[in-house]
CSV table of C-alpha atoms in Angstrom, one decimal:
chain,number,residue,atom,x,y,z
N,113,UNK,CA,239.5,212.9,295.6
N,114,UNK,CA,238.6,214.6,292.3
N,115,UNK,CA,235.2,216.3,291.6
N,116,UNK,CA,232.2,214.1,291.7
N,117,UNK,CA,230.9,212.8,288.4
N,118,UNK,CA,227.3,213.7,287.5
N,119,UNK,CA,225.0,212.6,284.7
N,120,UNK,CA,225.3,214.7,281.6
N,121,UNK,CA,223.0,217.6,280.7
N,122,UNK,CA,221.3,217.5,277.3
N,123,UNK,CA,218.7,219.6,275.5
N,124,UNK,CA,216.3,218.8,272.7
N,125,UNK,CA,216.0,221.1,269.7
N,126,UNK,CA,213.4,221.1,266.9
N,127,UNK,CA,211.6,218.3,265.0
N,128,UNK,CA,211.5,219.0,261.3
N,129,UNK,CA,211.0,217.3,257.9
N,130,UNK,CA,208.1,215.3,259.2
N,131,UNK,CA,206.8,212.6,256.7
N,132,UNK,CA,204.4,209.8,257.2
N,133,UNK,CA,207.2,207.5,258.4
N,134,UNK,CA,210.1,209.7,259.5
N,135,UNK,CA,211.2,212.9,261.0
N,136,UNK,CA,214.5,214.8,261.8
N,137,UNK,CA,215.4,216.0,265.3
N,138,UNK,CA,218.2,218.1,266.8
N,139,UNK,CA,219.8,218.1,270.2
N,140,UNK,CA,222.7,219.5,272.2
N,141,UNK,CA,224.8,218.0,275.1
N,142,UNK,CA,225.7,221.1,277.1
N,143,UNK,CA,227.7,219.3,279.9
N,144,UNK,CA,229.3,215.9,280.2
N,145,UNK,CA,228.9,215.9,283.9
N,146,UNK,CA,232.7,215.3,284.5
N,147,UNK,CA,232.9,212.1,282.5
N,148,UNK,CA,233.0,211.3,278.8
N,149,UNK,CA,229.6,211.1,277.1
N,150,UNK,CA,229.7,207.7,275.5
N,151,UNK,CA,226.4,207.9,273.7
N,152,UNK,CA,223.8,210.5,272.9
N,153,UNK,CA,220.7,210.4,270.8
N,154,UNK,CA,216.9,210.5,270.7
N,155,UNK,CA,214.1,208.3,272.1
N,156,UNK,CA,210.5,208.4,271.1
N,157,UNK,CA,207.1,206.8,271.9
N,158,UNK,CA,203.4,207.3,271.3
N,159,UNK,CA,203.3,208.0,275.1
N,160,UNK,CA,204.7,210.9,277.0
N,161,UNK,CA,208.2,210.8,278.6
N,162,UNK,CA,209.9,208.3,276.3
N,163,UNK,CA,213.1,206.5,277.5
N,164,UNK,CA,215.9,204.6,275.8
N,165,UNK,CA,214.0,201.3,276.2
N,166,UNK,CA,211.5,202.7,273.8
N,167,UNK,CA,212.4,203.3,270.2
N,168,UNK,CA,215.7,205.2,270.1
N,169,UNK,CA,218.6,206.2,267.9
N,170,UNK,CA,222.2,206.8,268.9
N,171,UNK,CA,223.9,209.9,267.3
N,172,UNK,CA,227.5,209.6,268.3
N,173,UNK,CA,229.2,210.7,271.5
N,174,UNK,CA,230.7,213.7,273.3
N,175,UNK,CA,229.3,217.1,274.0
N,176,UNK,CA,227.9,219.6,271.5
N,177,UNK,CA,225.1,219.6,269.0
N,178,UNK,CA,223.9,216.6,267.1
N,179,UNK,CA,221.1,215.5,264.7
N,180,UNK,CA,219.2,212.3,264.1
N,181,UNK,CA,216.5,210.7,261.9
N,182,UNK,CA,213.5,209.1,263.6
N,183,UNK,CA,212.4,206.3,261.3
N,184,UNK,CA,209.8,203.5,261.3
N,185,UNK,CA,206.9,205.9,262.2
N,186,UNK,CA,203.3,205.4,261.3
N,187,UNK,CA,201.3,208.0,259.4
N,188,UNK,CA,198.5,209.8,261.3
N,189,UNK,CA,200.1,209.1,264.7
N,190,UNK,CA,201.2,211.5,267.5
N,191,UNK,CA,204.7,210.9,268.9
N,192,UNK,CA,206.7,212.2,271.9
N,193,UNK,CA,210.5,212.6,271.6
N,194,UNK,CA,213.3,213.4,274.0
N,195,UNK,CA,217.1,213.8,273.7
N,196,UNK,CA,219.3,211.7,275.9
N,197,UNK,CA,223.0,211.5,276.8
N,198,UNK,CA,224.9,208.7,278.7
N,199,UNK,CA,228.2,208.8,280.7
N,200,UNK,CA,229.7,206.5,283.3
N,201,UNK,CA,227.3,207.9,285.9
N,202,UNK,CA,224.1,207.1,283.9
N,203,UNK,CA,221.7,208.4,281.3
N,204,UNK,CA,220.0,211.7,281.5
N,205,UNK,CA,217.1,213.1,279.3
N,206,UNK,CA,216.2,216.6,278.1
N,207,UNK,CA,213.8,218.3,280.5
N,208,UNK,CA,211.6,219.2,277.6
N,209,UNK,CA,210.0,216.8,275.1
N,210,UNK,CA,208.7,217.6,271.6
N,211,UNK,CA,205.3,216.4,270.3
N,212,UNK,CA,204.5,216.0,266.6
N,213,UNK,CA,201.9,214.2,264.5
N,214,UNK,CA,202.9,212.4,261.3
N,215,UNK,CA,200.7,213.4,258.3
N,216,UNK,CA,198.3,211.2,256.3
N,217,UNK,CA,197.3,211.1,252.6
N,218,UNK,CA,195.2,214.1,251.5
N,219,UNK,CA,191.5,213.8,250.8
N,220,UNK,CA,190.2,214.8,247.4
N,221,UNK,CA,186.9,214.5,245.5
N,222,UNK,CA,186.3,214.4,241.7
N,223,UNK,CA,183.9,216.6,239.9
N,224,UNK,CA,181.6,215.6,237.0
N,225,UNK,CA,183.2,216.0,233.6
N,226,UNK,CA,181.7,218.8,231.4
N,227,UNK,CA,182.3,220.5,228.1
N,228,UNK,CA,183.0,217.2,226.3
N,229,UNK,CA,184.1,217.4,222.7
N,230,UNK,CA,185.7,214.9,220.3
N,231,UNK,CA,189.2,215.5,221.8
N,232,UNK,CA,188.8,217.5,225.0
N,233,UNK,CA,186.8,217.8,228.2
N,234,UNK,CA,186.8,219.8,231.4
N,235,UNK,CA,187.4,218.0,234.7
N,236,UNK,CA,188.0,219.2,238.3
N,237,UNK,CA,188.1,218.3,241.9
N,238,UNK,CA,188.3,219.6,245.5
N,239,UNK,CA,191.1,218.9,248.0
N,240,UNK,CA,189.1,218.9,251.2
N,241,UNK,CA,191.9,218.0,253.6
N,242,UNK,CA,195.7,218.2,253.2
N,243,UNK,CA,196.3,215.3,255.6
N,244,UNK,CA,198.5,217.4,257.9
N,245,UNK,CA,201.1,218.3,255.2
N,246,UNK,CA,201.2,220.7,252.4
N,247,UNK,CA,199.6,219.5,249.1
N,248,UNK,CA,202.4,220.0,246.7
N,249,UNK,CA,200.5,218.8,243.6
N,250,UNK,CA,196.9,218.3,242.6
N,251,UNK,CA,195.2,217.5,239.3
N,252,UNK,CA,193.5,214.9,237.1
N,253,UNK,CA,194.4,211.5,235.7
N,254,UNK,CA,192.5,209.6,233.1
N,255,UNK,CA,192.6,206.5,230.9
N,256,UNK,CA,190.4,204.3,228.7
N,257,UNK,CA,190.7,201.7,231.4
N,258,UNK,CA,189.2,202.0,234.8
N,259,UNK,CA,191.2,203.0,237.9
N,260,UNK,CA,193.8,205.1,236.3
N,261,UNK,CA,196.6,206.6,238.4
N,262,UNK,CA,199.3,209.2,237.6
N,263,UNK,CA,201.6,206.4,236.9
N,264,UNK,CA,199.4,204.3,234.6
N,265,UNK,CA,197.3,207.0,232.8
N,266,UNK,CA,197.6,210.4,231.3
N,267,UNK,CA,197.6,213.3,233.8
N,268,UNK,CA,197.8,217.0,234.3
N,269,UNK,CA,198.6,219.1,237.4
N,270,UNK,CA,196.3,221.9,238.5
N,271,UNK,CA,198.3,223.8,241.1
N,272,UNK,CA,198.8,222.9,244.8
N,273,UNK,CA,197.1,223.4,248.1
N,274,UNK,CA,193.6,222.7,249.3
N,275,UNK,CA,190.3,223.8,247.7
N,276,UNK,CA,188.6,223.4,244.3
N,277,UNK,CA,190.4,223.3,240.9
N,278,UNK,CA,189.6,222.6,237.3
N,279,UNK,CA,191.7,221.3,234.4
N,280,UNK,CA,191.5,220.7,230.7
N,281,UNK,CA,191.6,217.1,229.6
N,282,UNK,CA,193.2,216.9,226.1
N,283,UNK,CA,194.5,214.5,223.5
N,284,UNK,CA,191.3,212.4,223.6
N,285,UNK,CA,189.9,210.2,220.8
N,286,UNK,CA,186.4,210.7,219.4
N,287,UNK,CA,183.6,208.4,220.3
N,288,UNK,CA,185.6,206.8,223.1
N,289,UNK,CA,184.9,205.9,226.8
N,290,UNK,CA,187.2,207.4,229.4
N,291,UNK,CA,187.6,207.3,233.2
N,292,UNK,CA,188.9,210.3,235.1
N,293,UNK,CA,189.9,210.8,238.8
N,294,UNK,CA,191.2,213.8,240.7
N,295,UNK,CA,194.4,213.4,242.7
N,296,UNK,CA,196.2,215.2,245.4
N,297,UNK,CA,199.8,214.6,246.6
N,298,UNK,CA,201.6,215.5,249.8
N,299,UNK,CA,204.8,214.2,251.5
N,300,UNK,CA,203.1,210.9,252.3
N,301,UNK,CA,202.0,210.2,248.7
N,302,UNK,CA,199.1,210.6,246.3
N,303,UNK,CA,195.5,210.0,247.0
N,304,UNK,CA,192.5,209.9,244.5
N,305,UNK,CA,188.9,210.9,244.3
N,306,UNK,CA,186.1,208.7,243.0
N,307,UNK,CA,186.2,207.7,239.3
N,308,UNK,CA,184.0,209.6,236.8
N,309,UNK,CA,183.2,208.0,233.4
N,310,UNK,CA,182.5,210.0,230.3
N,311,UNK,CA,182.4,209.5,226.5
N,312,UNK,CA,183.8,211.8,223.9
N,313,UNK,CA,181.6,213.1,221.1
N,314,UNK,CA,181.5,211.2,217.8
N,315,UNK,CA,183.5,212.2,214.8
N,316,UNK,CA,180.4,213.7,213.1
N,317,UNK,CA,177.1,215.1,214.3
N,318,UNK,CA,175.3,212.0,213.1
N,319,UNK,CA,177.2,209.9,215.6
N,320,UNK,CA,175.1,211.5,218.4
N,321,UNK,CA,171.7,211.2,216.8
N,322,UNK,CA,168.6,212.4,218.6
N,323,UNK,CA,165.3,212.0,216.6
N,324,UNK,CA,161.9,213.2,217.7
N,325,UNK,CA,159.7,213.5,214.6
N,326,UNK,CA,156.9,211.7,212.9
N,327,UNK,CA,158.8,211.4,209.6
N,328,UNK,CA,156.6,214.1,208.0
N,329,UNK,CA,156.6,217.1,210.3
N,330,UNK,CA,160.3,217.1,210.8
N,331,UNK,CA,161.5,218.8,214.0
N,332,UNK,CA,158.1,218.9,215.7
N,333,UNK,CA,158.3,217.3,219.2
N,334,UNK,CA,154.6,216.7,219.8
N,335,UNK,CA,151.5,215.6,217.9
N,336,UNK,CA,148.1,217.2,218.6
N,337,UNK,CA,145.6,215.2,216.6
N,338,UNK,CA,146.8,211.6,217.0
N,339,UNK,CA,149.4,210.0,214.8
N,340,UNK,CA,152.9,208.5,215.2
N,341,UNK,CA,155.9,209.9,216.9
N,342,UNK,CA,159.2,208.2,216.3
N,343,UNK,CA,161.7,208.6,219.1
N,344,UNK,CA,165.4,207.6,219.1
N,345,UNK,CA,168.0,208.6,221.6
N,346,UNK,CA,171.7,207.6,221.5
N,347,UNK,CA,173.3,207.3,224.9
N,348,UNK,CA,177.0,206.6,225.6
N,349,UNK,CA,177.8,203.1,226.7
N,350,UNK,CA,179.2,204.5,229.9
N,351,UNK,CA,175.7,205.6,230.8
N,352,UNK,CA,173.5,202.8,229.3
N,353,UNK,CA,175.7,199.8,230.3
N,354,UNK,CA,174.3,199.9,233.8
N,355,UNK,CA,170.9,198.9,232.3
N,356,UNK,CA,172.3,196.0,230.2
N,357,UNK,CA,169.8,193.2,230.1
N,358,UNK,CA,166.8,195.3,231.1
N,359,UNK,CA,163.7,195.7,229.0
N,360,UNK,CA,161.4,198.8,228.6
N,361,UNK,CA,158.0,197.8,230.1
N,362,UNK,CA,156.2,201.1,230.3
N,363,UNK,CA,156.7,204.6,228.8
N,364,UNK,CA,154.9,207.7,230.0
N,365,UNK,CA,153.8,210.5,227.6
N,366,UNK,CA,151.9,213.7,228.2
N,367,UNK,CA,148.8,213.8,226.1
N,368,UNK,CA,147.0,217.2,225.9
N,369,UNK,CA,144.4,216.1,223.3
N,370,UNK,CA,142.6,212.8,223.5
N,371,UNK,CA,143.3,210.6,220.5
N,372,UNK,CA,145.2,207.6,219.3
N,373,UNK,CA,149.0,207.8,219.4
N,374,UNK,CA,151.8,205.5,218.5
N,375,UNK,CA,155.2,205.7,220.0
N,376,UNK,CA,158.1,203.9,218.2
N,377,UNK,CA,161.4,203.5,220.0
N,378,UNK,CA,164.6,202.5,218.1
N,379,UNK,CA,168.0,201.2,219.3
N,380,UNK,CA,171.4,200.5,217.8
N,381,UNK,CA,173.1,202.0,214.9
N,382,UNK,CA,176.1,204.4,214.7
N,383,UNK,CA,174.9,207.0,212.3
N,384,UNK,CA,171.1,206.5,212.4
N,385,UNK,CA,168.6,204.4,214.4
N,386,UNK,CA,168.5,200.8,213.2
N,387,UNK,CA,166.2,198.4,215.0
N,388,UNK,CA,162.6,199.3,216.1
């Protein structure tokens, strides 16, 4: 009789190129056990010691090295993978198994917008977690419509990796409402921080009027012997819209000298207060 046939011997290599839904793996059939290896490949599971009745992929036949793509994975999940090889005697598995965790989307927050002019503003964000994979791009996206993305709005990139960043928002239109979000991208995809609204400055200084005078003593903020102070403040619609439908019922003022004072409040108008 000839030599006895044994199950083949197989080793597992490295797991690489891990994404949220796939990974690559290498293996090597070092001995066919005395019979042709009819199938070789990888099997994986969310539990240790996976076998071919779990998820698996065949990667050819015969001895030698081979590679395969593990697909259909779920992001943020830990997997166990082994190599296998089959001949007429049966199926054998690598004595070692590899463990890996698929990444998730990164986590990013959006900073308040500052240094607002007619056509520019400064934004920023903070990538607080990379999701288990390198953040290859981070930045800001904005639009005149809410919920902008890097596909639907204007955007700039501000480097890569985790941590804080700032960026210059340009090409804006004067006296216009905008919405900006920070974003961060890794191999899984792009994620966004909370939305921050802002309004660009008007095309002239009168478009952002702020009056606090009595019409006679221009520029004086307070009155000391009674009289009238006229007060008008222009707020951007992005700030005041949350109070739409409300009425002013009470106003508090600091009075140092007892006397009779009138307070007039105006609203509306684009270049000066209009309605008392």
